[in-house]
Short mmCIF file of C-alpha atoms in Angstrom, two decimals:
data_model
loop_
_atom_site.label_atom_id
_atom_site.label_comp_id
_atom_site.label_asym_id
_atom_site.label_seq_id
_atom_site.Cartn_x
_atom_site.Cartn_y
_atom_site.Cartn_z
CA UNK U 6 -147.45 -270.20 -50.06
CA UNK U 7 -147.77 -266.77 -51.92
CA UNK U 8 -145.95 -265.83 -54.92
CA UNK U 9 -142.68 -264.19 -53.82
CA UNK U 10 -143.56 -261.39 -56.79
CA UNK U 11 -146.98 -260.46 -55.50
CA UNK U 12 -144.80 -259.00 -51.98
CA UNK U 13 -142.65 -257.29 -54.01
CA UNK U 14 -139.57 -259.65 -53.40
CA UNK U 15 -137.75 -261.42 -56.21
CA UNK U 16 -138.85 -264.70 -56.88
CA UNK U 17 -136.86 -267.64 -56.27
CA UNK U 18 -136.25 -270.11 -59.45
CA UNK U 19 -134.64 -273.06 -59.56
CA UNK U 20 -133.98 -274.30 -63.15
CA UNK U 21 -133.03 -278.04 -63.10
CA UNK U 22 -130.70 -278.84 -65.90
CA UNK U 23 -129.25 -282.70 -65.92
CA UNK U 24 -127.97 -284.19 -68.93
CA UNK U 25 -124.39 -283.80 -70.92
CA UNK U 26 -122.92 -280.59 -71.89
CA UNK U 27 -124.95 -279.68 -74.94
CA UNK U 28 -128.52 -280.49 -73.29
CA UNK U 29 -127.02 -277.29 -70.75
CA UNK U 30 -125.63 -275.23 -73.37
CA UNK U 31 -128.89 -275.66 -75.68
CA UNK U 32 -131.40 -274.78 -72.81
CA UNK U 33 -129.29 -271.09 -72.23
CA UNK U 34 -131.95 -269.10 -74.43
CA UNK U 35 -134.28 -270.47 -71.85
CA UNK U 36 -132.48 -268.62 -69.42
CA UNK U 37 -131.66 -265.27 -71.25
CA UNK U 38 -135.71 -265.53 -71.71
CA UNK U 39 -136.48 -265.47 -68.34
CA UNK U 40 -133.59 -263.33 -67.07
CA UNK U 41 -135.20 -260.65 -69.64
CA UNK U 42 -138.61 -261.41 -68.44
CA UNK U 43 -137.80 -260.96 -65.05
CA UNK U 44 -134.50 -259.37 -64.19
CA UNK U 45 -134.65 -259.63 -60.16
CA UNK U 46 -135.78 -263.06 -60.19
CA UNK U 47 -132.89 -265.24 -58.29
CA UNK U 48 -131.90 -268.12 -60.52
CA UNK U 49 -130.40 -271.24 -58.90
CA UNK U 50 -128.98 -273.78 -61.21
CA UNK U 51 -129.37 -277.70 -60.27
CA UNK U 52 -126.83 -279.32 -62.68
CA UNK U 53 -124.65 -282.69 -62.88
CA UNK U 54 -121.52 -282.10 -61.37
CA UNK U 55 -119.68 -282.99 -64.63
CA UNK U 56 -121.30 -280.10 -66.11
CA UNK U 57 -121.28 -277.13 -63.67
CA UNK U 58 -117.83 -276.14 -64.87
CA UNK U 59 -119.50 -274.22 -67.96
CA UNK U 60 -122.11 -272.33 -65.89
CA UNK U 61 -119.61 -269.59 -66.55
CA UNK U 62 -121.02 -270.14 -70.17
CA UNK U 63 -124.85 -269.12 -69.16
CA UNK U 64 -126.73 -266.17 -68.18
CA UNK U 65 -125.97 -265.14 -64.78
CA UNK U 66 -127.15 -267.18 -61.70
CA UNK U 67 -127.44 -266.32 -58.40
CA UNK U 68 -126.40 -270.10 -57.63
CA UNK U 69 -125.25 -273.37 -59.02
CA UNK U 70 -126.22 -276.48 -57.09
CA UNK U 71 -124.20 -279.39 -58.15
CA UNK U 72 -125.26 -282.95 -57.92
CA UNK U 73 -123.15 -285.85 -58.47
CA UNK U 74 -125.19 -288.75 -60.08
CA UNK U 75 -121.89 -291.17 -61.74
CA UNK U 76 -122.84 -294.39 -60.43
CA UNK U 77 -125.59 -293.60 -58.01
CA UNK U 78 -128.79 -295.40 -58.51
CA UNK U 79 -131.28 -293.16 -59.79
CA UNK U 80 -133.42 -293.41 -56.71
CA UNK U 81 -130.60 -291.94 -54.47
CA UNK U 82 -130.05 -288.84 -57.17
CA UNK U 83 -133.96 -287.99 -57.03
CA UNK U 84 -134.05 -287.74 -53.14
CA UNK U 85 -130.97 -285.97 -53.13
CA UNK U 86 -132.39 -283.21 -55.86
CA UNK U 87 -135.96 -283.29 -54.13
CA UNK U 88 -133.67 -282.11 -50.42
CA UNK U 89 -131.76 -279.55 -52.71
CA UNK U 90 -134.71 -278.02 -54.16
CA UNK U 91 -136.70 -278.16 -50.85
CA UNK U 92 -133.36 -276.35 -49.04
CA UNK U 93 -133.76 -273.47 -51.85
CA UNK U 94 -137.34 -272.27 -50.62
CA UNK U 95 -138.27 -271.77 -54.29
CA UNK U 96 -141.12 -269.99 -56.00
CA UNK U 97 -140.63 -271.94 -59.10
CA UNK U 98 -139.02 -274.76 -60.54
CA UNK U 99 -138.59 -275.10 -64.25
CA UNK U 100 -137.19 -279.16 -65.50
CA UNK U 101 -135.96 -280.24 -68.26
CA UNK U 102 -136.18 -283.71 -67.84
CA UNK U 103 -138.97 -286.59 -69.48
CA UNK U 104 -138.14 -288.91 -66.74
CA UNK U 105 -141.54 -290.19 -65.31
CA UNK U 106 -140.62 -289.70 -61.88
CA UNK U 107 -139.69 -286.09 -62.08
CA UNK U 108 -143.56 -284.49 -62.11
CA UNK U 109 -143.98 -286.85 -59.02
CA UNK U 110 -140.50 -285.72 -57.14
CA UNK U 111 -141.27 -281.76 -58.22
CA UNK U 112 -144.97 -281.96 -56.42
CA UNK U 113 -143.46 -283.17 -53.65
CA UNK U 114 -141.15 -280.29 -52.99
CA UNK U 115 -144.46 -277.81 -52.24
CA UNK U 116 -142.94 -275.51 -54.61
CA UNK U 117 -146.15 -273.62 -55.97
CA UNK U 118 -144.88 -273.20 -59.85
CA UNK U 119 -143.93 -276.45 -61.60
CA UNK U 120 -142.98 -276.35 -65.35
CA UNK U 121 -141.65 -279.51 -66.81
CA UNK U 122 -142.20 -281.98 -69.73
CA UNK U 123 -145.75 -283.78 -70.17
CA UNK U 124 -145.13 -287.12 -70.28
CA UNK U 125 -148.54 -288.52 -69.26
CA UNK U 126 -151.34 -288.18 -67.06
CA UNK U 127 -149.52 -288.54 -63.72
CA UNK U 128 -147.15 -284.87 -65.37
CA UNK U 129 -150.18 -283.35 -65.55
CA UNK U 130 -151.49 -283.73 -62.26
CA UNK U 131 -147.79 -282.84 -60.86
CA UNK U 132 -146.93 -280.38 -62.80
CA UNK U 133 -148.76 -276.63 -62.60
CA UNK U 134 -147.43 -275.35 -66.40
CA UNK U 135 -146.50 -279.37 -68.37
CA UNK U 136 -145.09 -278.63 -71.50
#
């Protein structure tokens, strides 16, 4: 798959945010970054449902994904945010999650640019940019 910016389209990034209200609130200079970086780029937010109501409190996004994860096994919340991001036809996917099983899940959505937390080996493989 070829990078969306190379053809002259915006690219497509999903930006995966799960955790309480301050872990979303404290990753929005992340997203002023790259809405100055690149201001055509279509953001889509992946949140917890609990915390979509302050998206209103965030740089602009083209779209907020919510996912409800209150008692749901963890297993059932990571195949139901690898079909999300796969439905979004994404360029990119930044995560801010250490979870060992998130480098694994983001490889398997295809999506050429994966940023997320290097939490071992196995991140490093999955992950195109660990941090």
């Amino acid at each position: 798959m070829q990078n969306n910016a190379l053809h002259g389209k915006p690219m497509r990034i999903g930006v995966v945010l799960f955790g309480g209200i301050g872990d979303v609130i404290l990753a929005s200079p992340i997203l002023t970054e790259i809405r100055a970086a690149m201001p055509n780029a279509e953001l889509i937010g992946f949140f917890e449902d609990r915390t979509c109501a302050i998206a209103s409190l965030l740089p602009p996004m083209e779209a907020i994904v919510p996912l409800s994860v209150q008692g749901k096994q963890r297993s059932a919340v990571f195949f139901r945010l690898l079909q999300s991001l796969v439905a979004q036809k994404l360029d990119a996917v930044l995560c801010a999650g250490s979870s060992p099983f998130i480098a694994p899940m983001l490889k398997l959505t295809g999506i050429p640019i994966r940023v997320g937390y290097e939490v071992g080996k196995t991140s490093r493989w999955c992950l195109t940019h660990p941090a």
